Amino acid sequence: MPARLTFCGAAGGVTGSCYHLALPDGELLVDCGVFQGRFDGVDGDALNRRPLPFDPARLSGVVLTHGHLDHVGRLPLLARDGALRAPVVGHPATLDIARIIMDDSVKIAQHARGEPLYGADEVAELTRHLQPLRGYGDTRTLGPFTIELFDAGHILGSSSVRVSWRDAAAGADRAILFSGDLGVPGAPIVRDPNRTWDADRHALDWVVTESTYGDKQHTDRAATRAAFRDVVTRALRDGGKVLIPAFALGRTQDILYELDGMHERGELSTRIPVIIDGPLALSATAIYRRHPGCYDEAALAQLDRGDHPLELDGLIAARDAAASRRAVDRKGPAIIIAGSGMCNGGRIRHHLREHLDDPRTDVLLVGYQAYGTLGRALQDGIDEAYLGDDTVPVRARITTLSGFSAHGDRDALADWHAALPLKPSALTFVTHGEPRSSTAYADHLTARHAARTHVPSLLDTVDLT
Ligand SMILES: [Zn+2]
């Protein structure tokens, strides 16, 4: 019997990453993230509450590509009622990040309306199954599968996962590569997505690739940096706030890195206070500091010079609720970084309620804004925002800085794909994108790179023959 692949998330949309691979003698899960915003016309929260389309007790293993919520947020559901018996493996930095992301989900759920998706007990049970791999290039056998991680260049520890197995009927070894989220070559701190493959040892029959920006080209980093500097300069001049809804992981550290660079180069007249509002972003920054082994050469060189790339004078950390309230009430110019990255929850909403009606305010959208989230609505130019019980007129400037994205654009994705050690008959599944983006990217791969592609829908199952 051939391996059977089911797309349990991130097909027909960007969030909810979860792929299930089954052989008669073992089953493997790659990621188990939550759906966010609206997904294929359905509310993401409703999808998160649907029963999982497989039995967690039958899994030989779970592999994580990275620690973002939309890749790990449903993991605790696997451990409900002690169902999970298999290890959950990944890069050590990924497991560190996954742990704080899951803890944070429980905390946020305690303050939200409605029944939480899971509680601290399920997170504790799941945590007992976490087993770090040694890092990139390390292999591990999970039931009939062998897995290996390669740097995906997206956030700390982010990995593409190669899964191989013996196909007895065909008398051949088979392999599939899950891209995970792919970063932008040249982005700071982390290394670039892996491009060095051994054509024989890493040969691939199938690829599952993300396509978040499969139909877009990013503004280049230099232009993005200049736009960011203009916004900060204006805030210093008129006393406005710069609100940056950011995923606690990745974007926050990138923004700190860029600000540090601006100060180093003397591009700002004075220091602007930077407030990181939220315990999660602070823990995440601490994890970044614990894993310098994941840094690229520039960040390591900076570290060698005694200048930590994530250390910034004037950084204010608002951990608890009282400190957060003080941050909201604070007068004068400031950069405020707070989650969630798509504005559909978290402390950023308090800052938006306070400052969206002020024309001196800038809202910088630096990450992907999924359909159906407040971040996406702001990006699309709404006049009024609904924040809890308040309706706030939008007078702030809303700016999208795609050049700070943690996801490669179409050309970066296609260049990554072109370097893969594909067998002649290889088939590429294009997922993790809104339908328009996935289809455009699949067409691009076929037209420009003669790739065989398929764009699956949510819960599609395919036999890997
Ligand atoms: Zn991600």
Short mmCIF file of C-alpha atoms and ligand atoms in Angstrom, two decimals:
data_model
loop_
_atom_site.label_atom_id
_atom_site.label_comp_id
_atom_site.label_asym_id
_atom_site.label_seq_id
_atom_site.Cartn_x
_atom_site.Cartn_y
_atom_site.Cartn_z
CA MET A 1 0.00 0.00 0.00
CA PRO A 2 1.38 3.44 -0.89
CA ALA A 3 1.81 6.20 1.66
CA ARG A 4 -1.27 8.34 2.02
CA LEU A 5 -1.00 12.10 2.60
CA THR A 6 -3.84 14.16 4.11
CA PHE A 7 -3.88 17.95 4.19
CA CYS A 8 -5.38 18.60 7.65
CA GLY A 9 -4.66 22.35 7.49
CA ALA A 10 -3.00 25.14 5.46
CA ALA A 11 -4.72 23.99 2.27
CA GLY A 12 -7.05 26.64 0.84
CA GLY A 13 -5.59 29.15 3.33
CA VAL A 14 -2.45 30.12 5.21
CA THR A 15 -3.05 28.92 8.76
CA GLY A 16 -3.71 25.61 10.53
CA SER A 17 -0.63 23.80 9.16
CA CYS A 18 -1.00 20.05 9.70
CA TYR A 19 -0.04 17.21 7.37
CA HIS A 20 -0.72 13.55 8.07
CA LEU A 21 1.29 10.83 6.38
CA ALA A 22 0.18 7.20 6.75
CA LEU A 23 1.71 3.85 5.92
CA PRO A 24 0.16 0.53 7.03
CA ASP A 25 2.82 0.24 9.75
CA GLY A 26 3.01 3.80 11.01
CA GLU A 27 1.66 7.33 10.84
CA LEU A 28 3.47 10.67 11.02
CA LEU A 29 2.22 14.19 11.62
CA VAL A 30 4.05 17.30 10.41
CA ASP A 31 2.93 20.35 12.44
CA CYS A 32 -0.40 20.81 14.20
CA GLY A 33 -1.24 24.51 14.13
CA VAL A 34 -4.38 26.55 14.73
CA PHE A 35 -6.54 28.16 12.09
CA GLN A 36 -6.77 31.95 12.40
CA GLY A 37 -9.14 34.51 10.89
CA ARG A 38 -11.57 33.11 8.34
CA PHE A 39 -10.54 30.09 6.37
CA ASP A 40 -12.15 29.07 3.13
CA GLY A 41 -15.33 30.89 4.21
CA VAL A 42 -15.38 29.17 7.62
CA ASP A 43 -14.51 30.72 10.97
CA GLY A 44 -11.04 29.52 12.01
CA ASP A 45 -12.10 28.92 15.59
CA ALA A 46 -14.86 26.55 14.43
CA LEU A 47 -12.30 24.58 12.39
CA ASN A 48 -10.01 24.31 15.44
CA ARG A 49 -12.86 22.65 17.33
CA ARG A 50 -13.61 20.02 14.71
CA PRO A 51 -12.38 16.53 15.59
CA LEU A 52 -8.92 15.75 14.22
CA PRO A 53 -9.20 13.62 11.04
CA PHE A 54 -6.84 10.94 12.43
CA ASP A 55 -6.31 9.03 15.65
CA PRO A 56 -3.45 10.56 17.71
CA ALA A 57 -2.90 7.16 19.39
CA ARG A 58 -1.78 5.69 16.04
CA LEU A 59 1.00 8.24 15.44
CA SER A 60 4.62 7.03 15.38
CA GLY A 61 5.80 10.62 15.72
CA VAL A 62 5.08 14.31 15.28
CA VAL A 63 7.64 16.64 13.63
CA LEU A 64 7.52 20.42 13.98
CA THR A 65 8.81 22.75 11.28
CA HIS A 66 8.87 25.76 13.63
CA GLY A 67 7.21 27.24 16.69
CA HIS A 68 4.67 29.71 15.29
CA LEU A 69 1.11 29.34 16.60
CA ASP A 70 -0.32 28.38 13.22
CA HIS A 71 2.10 25.40 13.22
CA VAL A 72 1.95 24.25 16.86
CA GLY A 73 -1.25 25.68 18.36
CA ARG A 74 -3.37 22.50 18.06
CA LEU A 75 -0.66 20.18 19.44
CA PRO A 76 -2.16 19.92 22.96
CA LEU A 77 -5.31 18.42 21.39
CA LEU A 78 -3.21 15.36 20.50
CA ALA A 79 -2.46 14.78 24.17
CA ARG A 80 -6.08 14.99 25.32
CA ASP A 81 -7.04 11.96 27.46
CA GLY A 82 -3.46 10.68 27.18
CA ALA A 83 -4.08 9.68 23.56
CA LEU A 84 -0.62 10.56 22.23
CA ARG A 85 2.08 7.93 22.77
CA ALA A 86 4.66 9.14 20.25
CA PRO A 87 7.44 11.72 20.61
CA VAL A 88 7.08 15.27 19.28
CA VAL A 89 10.42 16.19 17.72
CA GLY A 90 12.00 19.27 16.17
CA HIS A 91 14.94 21.64 16.32
CA PRO A 92 15.79 22.48 19.97
CA ALA A 93 14.95 26.18 19.39
CA THR A 94 11.61 25.18 17.85
CA LEU A 95 10.66 23.13 20.91
CA ASP A 96 11.65 26.02 23.23
CA ILE A 97 9.46 28.35 21.21
CA ALA A 98 6.56 25.89 20.94
CA ARG A 99 6.51 25.56 24.72
CA ILE A 100 6.06 29.30 25.36
CA ILE A 101 3.59 29.66 22.49
CA MET A 102 1.35 26.93 23.92
CA ASP A 103 1.57 28.37 27.46
CA ASP A 104 0.64 31.76 26.04
CA SER A 105 -2.39 30.32 24.22
CA VAL A 106 -3.70 28.99 27.51
CA LYS A 107 -3.23 32.42 29.16
CA ILE A 108 -4.95 34.27 26.32
CA ALA A 109 -7.85 31.77 26.36
CA GLN A 110 -8.40 32.46 30.08
CA HIS A 111 -9.16 36.10 29.25
CA ALA A 112 -11.17 35.45 26.10
CA ARG A 113 -14.87 34.76 25.78
CA GLY A 114 -16.01 31.22 25.12
CA GLU A 115 -14.73 27.78 25.96
CA PRO A 116 -10.91 27.46 25.67
CA LEU A 117 -9.64 25.05 23.04
CA TYR A 118 -7.54 23.32 25.70
CA GLY A 119 -6.08 23.98 29.12
CA ALA A 120 -2.80 23.89 31.03
CA ASP A 121 -3.19 20.14 31.73
CA GLU A 122 -3.18 19.23 28.06
CA VAL A 123 -0.20 21.51 27.44
CA ALA A 124 1.67 19.87 30.34
CA GLU A 125 0.84 16.40 28.98
CA LEU A 126 1.97 17.36 25.46
CA THR A 127 5.17 18.92 26.82
CA ARG A 128 6.17 15.53 28.24
CA HIS A 129 6.41 14.23 24.66
CA LEU A 130 8.81 16.92 23.38
CA GLN A 131 12.16 15.47 22.30
CA PRO A 132 14.67 17.84 20.67
CA LEU A 133 16.75 16.66 17.73
CA ARG A 134 20.38 17.74 17.74
CA GLY A 135 19.72 20.32 15.01
CA TYR A 136 19.89 20.61 11.24
CA GLY A 137 21.20 17.49 9.50
CA ASP A 138 20.29 15.25 12.45
CA THR A 139 18.17 12.25 11.47
CA ARG A 140 15.65 10.32 13.52
CA THR A 141 13.61 7.20 12.89
CA LEU A 142 9.92 7.38 13.80
CA GLY A 143 8.15 4.10 13.02
CA PRO A 144 8.70 3.37 9.32
CA PHE A 145 9.82 6.96 8.62
CA THR A 146 13.23 8.63 8.76
CA ILE A 147 13.22 12.39 9.14
CA GLU A 148 15.90 15.04 8.66
CA LEU A 149 15.80 18.81 9.23
CA PHE A 150 17.16 21.56 6.95
CA ASP A 151 17.31 25.28 7.73
CA ALA A 152 14.20 27.08 6.40
CA GLY A 153 15.52 30.59 7.27
CA HIS A 154 12.13 31.79 8.59
CA ILE A 155 12.58 32.16 12.36
CA LEU A 156 14.94 30.69 14.92
CA GLY A 157 15.03 26.89 14.54
CA SER A 158 12.71 26.90 11.51
CA SER A 159 13.11 23.77 9.41
CA SER A 160 12.16 22.07 6.22
CA VAL A 161 11.54 18.41 7.01
CA ARG A 162 12.55 15.56 4.69
CA VAL A 163 10.66 12.35 5.38
CA SER A 164 11.77 9.08 3.75
CA TRP A 165 10.60 5.48 3.93
CA ARG A 166 11.02 2.15 2.18
CA ASP A 167 8.28 1.36 -0.34
CA ALA A 168 8.44 -2.46 -0.29
CA ALA A 169 5.99 -2.96 -3.16
CA ALA A 170 7.94 -0.62 -5.44
CA GLY A 171 11.27 -1.91 -4.09
CA ALA A 172 12.44 1.70 -3.71
CA ASP A 173 13.10 4.41 -1.15
CA ARG A 174 10.64 7.28 -1.25
CA ALA A 175 10.97 10.80 0.11
CA ILE A 176 8.88 13.91 0.57
CA LEU A 177 10.05 17.35 1.70
CA PHE A 178 7.81 19.67 3.74
CA SER A 179 9.11 23.20 3.20
CA GLY A 180 7.74 24.62 6.45
CA ASP A 181 7.62 28.43 6.26
CA LEU A 182 10.44 29.69 4.06
CA GLY A 183 12.30 32.87 4.99
CA VAL A 184 13.71 35.70 2.95
CA PRO A 185 17.32 35.27 1.78
CA GLY A 186 19.45 38.03 3.30
CA ALA A 187 17.07 38.69 6.23
CA PRO A 188 18.87 39.46 9.50
CA ILE A 189 19.78 37.15 12.37
CA VAL A 190 18.83 33.74 10.95
CA ARG A 191 20.59 32.02 8.08
CA ASP A 192 19.10 31.76 4.59
CA PRO A 193 16.87 28.83 3.59
CA ASN A 194 18.99 25.79 2.76
CA ARG A 195 20.11 25.52 -0.86
CA THR A 196 22.78 22.86 -0.48
CA TRP A 197 21.42 19.43 -1.28
CA ASP A 198 23.08 16.14 -2.08
CA ALA A 199 21.37 15.02 -5.31
CA ASP A 200 21.55 11.32 -4.36
CA ARG A 201 21.18 11.32 -0.61
CA HIS A 202 18.41 13.95 -0.52
CA ALA A 203 16.54 13.00 -3.73
CA LEU A 204 12.82 13.83 -3.54
CA ASP A 205 9.67 12.27 -4.99
CA TRP A 206 7.32 14.91 -3.58
CA VAL A 207 7.45 18.41 -2.12
CA VAL A 208 4.88 20.23 -0.02
CA THR A 209 5.67 23.93 -0.28
CA GLU A 210 4.24 27.05 1.29
CA SER A 211 2.97 29.83 -1.01
CA THR A 212 2.03 32.67 1.38
CA TYR A 213 3.38 35.27 -1.06
CA GLY A 214 3.30 33.02 -4.13
CA ASP A 215 1.78 35.84 -6.21
CA LYS A 216 3.78 38.78 -4.82
CA GLN A 217 7.15 40.47 -4.96
CA HIS A 218 8.38 42.17 -1.77
CA THR A 219 9.82 45.65 -1.68
CA ASP A 220 13.54 45.24 -1.14
CA ARG A 221 15.05 45.45 2.30
CA ALA A 222 16.84 48.80 1.73
CA ALA A 223 13.64 50.57 0.62
CA THR A 224 11.73 49.00 3.52
CA ARG A 225 14.40 50.13 5.95
CA ALA A 226 14.17 53.71 4.54
CA ALA A 227 10.36 53.70 4.90
CA PHE A 228 10.68 52.47 8.49
CA ARG A 229 13.25 55.19 9.27
CA ASP A 230 10.88 57.87 7.85
CA VAL A 231 8.08 56.66 10.10
CA VAL A 232 10.31 56.69 13.20
CA THR A 233 11.67 60.15 12.32
CA ARG A 234 8.14 61.53 11.93
CA ALA A 235 7.10 60.08 15.30
CA LEU A 236 10.09 61.73 16.96
CA ARG A 237 9.08 65.05 15.35
CA ASP A 238 5.35 65.08 16.12
CA GLY A 239 5.22 62.91 19.23
CA GLY A 240 3.12 60.19 17.62
CA LYS A 241 3.08 56.50 18.35
CA VAL A 242 4.34 53.79 16.05
CA LEU A 243 2.27 50.68 16.65
CA ILE A 244 3.68 47.42 15.34
CA PRO A 245 1.44 44.39 15.67
CA ALA A 246 4.02 41.64 15.59
CA PHE A 247 4.14 37.96 16.07
CA ALA A 248 6.20 37.64 19.22
CA LEU A 249 8.56 35.47 17.29
CA GLY A 250 10.71 36.61 14.43
CA ARG A 251 9.30 40.03 13.56
CA THR A 252 9.92 41.51 17.01
CA GLN A 253 13.56 40.45 16.94
CA ASP A 254 13.93 41.72 13.34
CA ILE A 255 12.54 45.12 14.28
CA LEU A 256 14.89 45.40 17.26
CA TYR A 257 17.74 44.48 14.94
CA GLU A 258 16.77 47.21 12.44
CA LEU A 259 16.42 49.86 15.15
CA ASP A 260 19.78 48.90 16.59
CA GLY A 261 21.28 49.37 13.09
CA MET A 262 19.68 52.83 12.72
CA HIS A 263 21.22 53.93 16.01
CA GLU A 264 24.61 52.44 15.09
CA ARG A 265 24.60 54.35 11.80
CA GLY A 266 23.50 57.60 13.52
CA GLU A 267 20.35 57.86 11.42
CA LEU A 268 18.05 59.01 14.24
CA SER A 269 18.38 62.38 16.00
CA THR A 270 17.63 60.88 19.37
CA ARG A 271 16.62 57.59 20.89
CA ILE A 272 12.96 56.72 20.62
CA PRO A 273 11.59 54.63 23.48
CA VAL A 274 10.74 51.11 22.37
CA ILE A 275 8.15 49.22 24.36
CA ILE A 276 7.71 45.51 23.99
CA ASP A 277 4.28 44.96 25.45
CA GLY A 278 3.81 41.32 26.32
CA PRO A 279 5.58 38.60 28.26
CA LEU A 280 5.67 36.33 25.24
CA ALA A 281 7.85 38.60 23.10
CA LEU A 282 10.25 38.99 26.01
CA SER A 283 10.54 35.23 26.58
CA ALA A 284 10.95 34.80 22.85
CA THR A 285 13.80 37.31 22.74
CA ALA A 286 15.43 35.36 25.59
CA ILE A 287 15.17 32.17 23.51
CA TYR A 288 16.80 33.96 20.59
CA ARG A 289 19.67 34.85 22.90
CA ARG A 290 20.00 31.20 24.00
CA HIS A 291 20.48 29.86 20.46
CA PRO A 292 23.27 31.84 18.77
CA GLY A 293 24.09 28.60 16.91
CA CYS A 294 21.21 29.49 14.57
CA TYR A 295 22.57 32.97 13.72
CA ASP A 296 23.92 33.98 10.34
CA GLU A 297 27.46 35.29 9.88
CA ALA A 298 26.60 38.99 10.22
CA ALA A 299 24.79 38.47 13.53
CA LEU A 300 27.63 36.28 14.84
CA ALA A 301 30.23 38.90 13.83
CA GLN A 302 28.22 41.55 15.66
CA LEU A 303 28.05 39.30 18.71
CA ASP A 304 31.85 38.85 18.53
CA ARG A 305 32.26 42.63 18.61
CA GLY A 306 30.40 42.62 21.92
CA ASP A 307 27.26 44.20 20.49
CA HIS A 308 24.30 41.88 20.90
CA PRO A 309 22.04 42.32 17.87
CA LEU A 310 18.93 42.12 20.03
CA GLU A 311 20.08 44.48 22.76
CA LEU A 312 18.78 48.01 22.52
CA ASP A 313 19.26 50.94 24.89
CA GLY A 314 15.94 52.45 25.89
CA LEU A 315 14.03 49.19 25.55
CA ILE A 316 11.07 49.04 27.92
CA ALA A 317 9.63 45.66 28.76
CA ALA A 318 5.98 45.58 29.82
CA ARG A 319 5.50 42.15 31.30
CA ASP A 320 2.46 42.40 33.55
CA ALA A 321 -0.95 44.00 33.05
CA ALA A 322 -0.11 47.12 35.09
CA ALA A 323 3.00 47.80 32.99
CA SER A 324 0.91 47.29 29.87
CA ARG A 325 -1.65 49.86 31.08
CA ARG A 326 1.16 52.34 31.73
CA ALA A 327 2.41 51.72 28.20
CA VAL A 328 -1.06 52.45 26.76
CA ASP A 329 -1.30 55.73 28.73
CA ARG A 330 2.24 56.85 28.02
CA LYS A 331 2.72 60.32 26.47
CA GLY A 332 5.17 61.25 23.75
CA PRO A 333 6.73 59.36 20.87
CA ALA A 334 7.28 55.64 21.21
CA ILE A 335 7.46 52.46 19.21
CA ILE A 336 5.13 49.86 20.66
CA ILE A 337 5.50 46.26 19.61
CA ALA A 338 2.69 44.00 20.78
CA GLY A 339 0.85 40.89 19.68
CA SER A 340 -1.04 39.51 18.13
CA GLY A 341 0.52 39.94 14.73
CA MET A 342 -2.84 40.08 12.95
CA CYS A 343 -4.56 42.29 15.61
CA ASN A 344 -7.28 39.71 16.30
CA GLY A 345 -6.30 39.38 19.94
CA GLY A 346 -3.64 40.37 22.44
CA ARG A 347 -2.46 43.66 23.85
CA ILE A 348 -2.06 45.46 20.52
CA ARG A 349 -5.83 45.97 20.62
CA HIS A 350 -5.56 48.22 23.72
CA HIS A 351 -3.04 50.40 21.91
CA LEU A 352 -5.18 50.50 18.77
CA ARG A 353 -8.25 51.53 20.82
CA GLU A 354 -6.24 54.38 22.36
CA HIS A 355 -4.37 55.65 19.29
CA LEU A 356 -6.13 54.66 16.04
CA ASP A 357 -8.09 57.92 15.94
CA ASP A 358 -4.91 60.03 16.20
CA PRO A 359 -3.52 61.13 12.80
CA ARG A 360 -0.02 61.18 14.31
CA THR A 361 -0.18 57.42 14.85
CA ASP A 362 1.45 55.01 12.45
CA VAL A 363 0.44 51.38 12.30
CA LEU A 364 3.12 49.30 10.64
CA LEU A 365 1.99 45.94 9.31
CA VAL A 366 5.14 43.89 9.01
CA GLY A 367 3.73 40.37 8.95
CA TYR A 368 1.18 38.44 6.97
CA GLN A 369 -2.44 39.51 7.65
CA ALA A 370 -4.85 36.64 7.10
CA TYR A 371 -8.26 37.17 5.57
CA GLY A 372 -10.90 37.93 8.23
CA THR A 373 -8.55 39.49 10.80
CA LEU A 374 -8.56 43.12 12.01
CA GLY A 375 -5.01 43.52 10.63
CA ARG A 376 -6.26 42.60 7.17
CA ALA A 377 -9.23 44.98 7.48
CA LEU A 378 -6.87 47.85 8.41
CA GLN A 379 -4.65 46.93 5.47
CA ASP A 380 -7.72 47.06 3.22
CA GLY A 381 -8.52 50.62 4.40
CA ILE A 382 -11.51 50.41 6.76
CA ASP A 383 -12.76 53.75 8.21
CA GLU A 384 -13.77 52.37 11.59
CA ALA A 385 -12.41 49.56 13.68
CA TYR A 386 -14.49 47.49 16.09
CA LEU A 387 -12.47 46.89 19.23
CA GLY A 388 -14.46 45.05 21.85
CA ASP A 389 -17.39 47.30 22.67
CA ASP A 390 -15.88 50.41 21.06
CA THR A 391 -15.96 51.67 17.51
CA VAL A 392 -12.85 53.71 16.78
CA PRO A 393 -12.43 55.91 13.69
CA VAL A 394 -9.24 55.07 11.80
CA ARG A 395 -7.24 58.28 11.36
CA ALA A 396 -3.82 56.68 11.80
CA ARG A 397 -1.60 56.00 8.82
CA ILE A 398 -1.60 52.30 8.00
CA THR A 399 1.57 51.16 6.26
CA THR A 400 2.48 47.70 5.07
CA LEU A 401 6.20 46.96 5.09
CA SER A 402 6.39 43.74 3.10
CA GLY A 403 10.19 43.95 3.03
CA PHE A 404 10.30 42.91 6.70
CA SER A 405 8.28 39.81 5.95
CA ALA A 406 9.51 36.48 7.32
CA HIS A 407 8.18 34.72 4.19
CA GLY A 408 9.99 34.66 0.88
CA ASP A 409 8.18 36.25 -2.07
CA ARG A 410 7.38 34.44 -5.30
CA ASP A 411 10.89 34.65 -6.73
CA ALA A 412 12.55 33.59 -3.46
CA LEU A 413 10.17 30.60 -3.24
CA ALA A 414 10.79 29.64 -6.87
CA ASP A 415 14.59 29.96 -6.47
CA TRP A 416 14.40 27.68 -3.42
CA HIS A 417 12.30 25.20 -5.37
CA ALA A 418 14.68 25.28 -8.36
CA ALA A 419 17.58 24.16 -6.15
CA LEU A 420 15.76 21.08 -4.78
CA PRO A 421 17.10 17.61 -5.70
CA LEU A 422 13.87 16.51 -7.43
CA LYS A 423 13.53 13.18 -9.20
CA PRO A 424 12.29 13.63 -12.80
CA SER A 425 8.75 12.58 -11.93
CA ALA A 426 8.55 14.66 -8.73
CA LEU A 427 5.24 16.29 -7.84
CA THR A 428 4.93 19.52 -5.83
CA PHE A 429 1.90 20.19 -3.62
CA VAL A 430 1.37 23.93 -3.22
CA THR A 431 -0.20 24.78 0.15
CA HIS A 432 -0.10 27.46 2.90
CA GLY A 433 -1.46 30.30 0.76
CA GLU A 434 -4.79 31.89 0.01
CA PRO A 435 -6.22 30.08 -3.05
CA ARG A 436 -5.30 32.88 -5.48
CA SER A 437 -1.72 32.89 -4.25
CA SER A 438 -1.27 29.10 -4.27
CA THR A 439 -2.73 28.76 -7.76
CA ALA A 440 -0.61 31.62 -9.13
CA TYR A 441 2.54 30.11 -7.64
CA ALA A 442 1.72 26.61 -8.94
CA ASP A 443 1.16 28.09 -12.43
CA HIS A 444 4.45 29.96 -12.14
CA LEU A 445 6.36 26.80 -11.17
CA THR A 446 4.81 24.93 -14.09
CA ALA A 447 5.30 27.67 -16.68
CA ARG A 448 8.79 28.81 -15.69
CA HIS A 449 10.30 25.73 -14.11
CA ALA A 450 8.36 22.91 -15.82
CA ALA A 451 7.38 21.58 -12.38
CA ARG A 452 4.49 19.16 -11.90
CA THR A 453 2.21 20.80 -9.35
CA HIS A 454 -1.05 20.24 -7.54
CA VAL A 455 -2.99 22.63 -5.28
CA PRO A 456 -4.90 20.52 -2.72
CA SER A 457 -8.00 21.57 -0.78
CA LEU A 458 -8.52 21.20 2.95
CA LEU A 459 -8.80 17.54 4.02
CA ASP A 460 -7.87 16.22 0.57
CA THR A 461 -6.14 12.86 0.72
CA VAL A 462 -3.70 11.67 -1.94
CA ASP A 463 -1.96 8.34 -2.41
CA LEU A 464 1.75 8.86 -2.94
CA THR A 465 2.35 6.47 -5.83
ZN ZN B 1 5.77 30.86 10.54
#
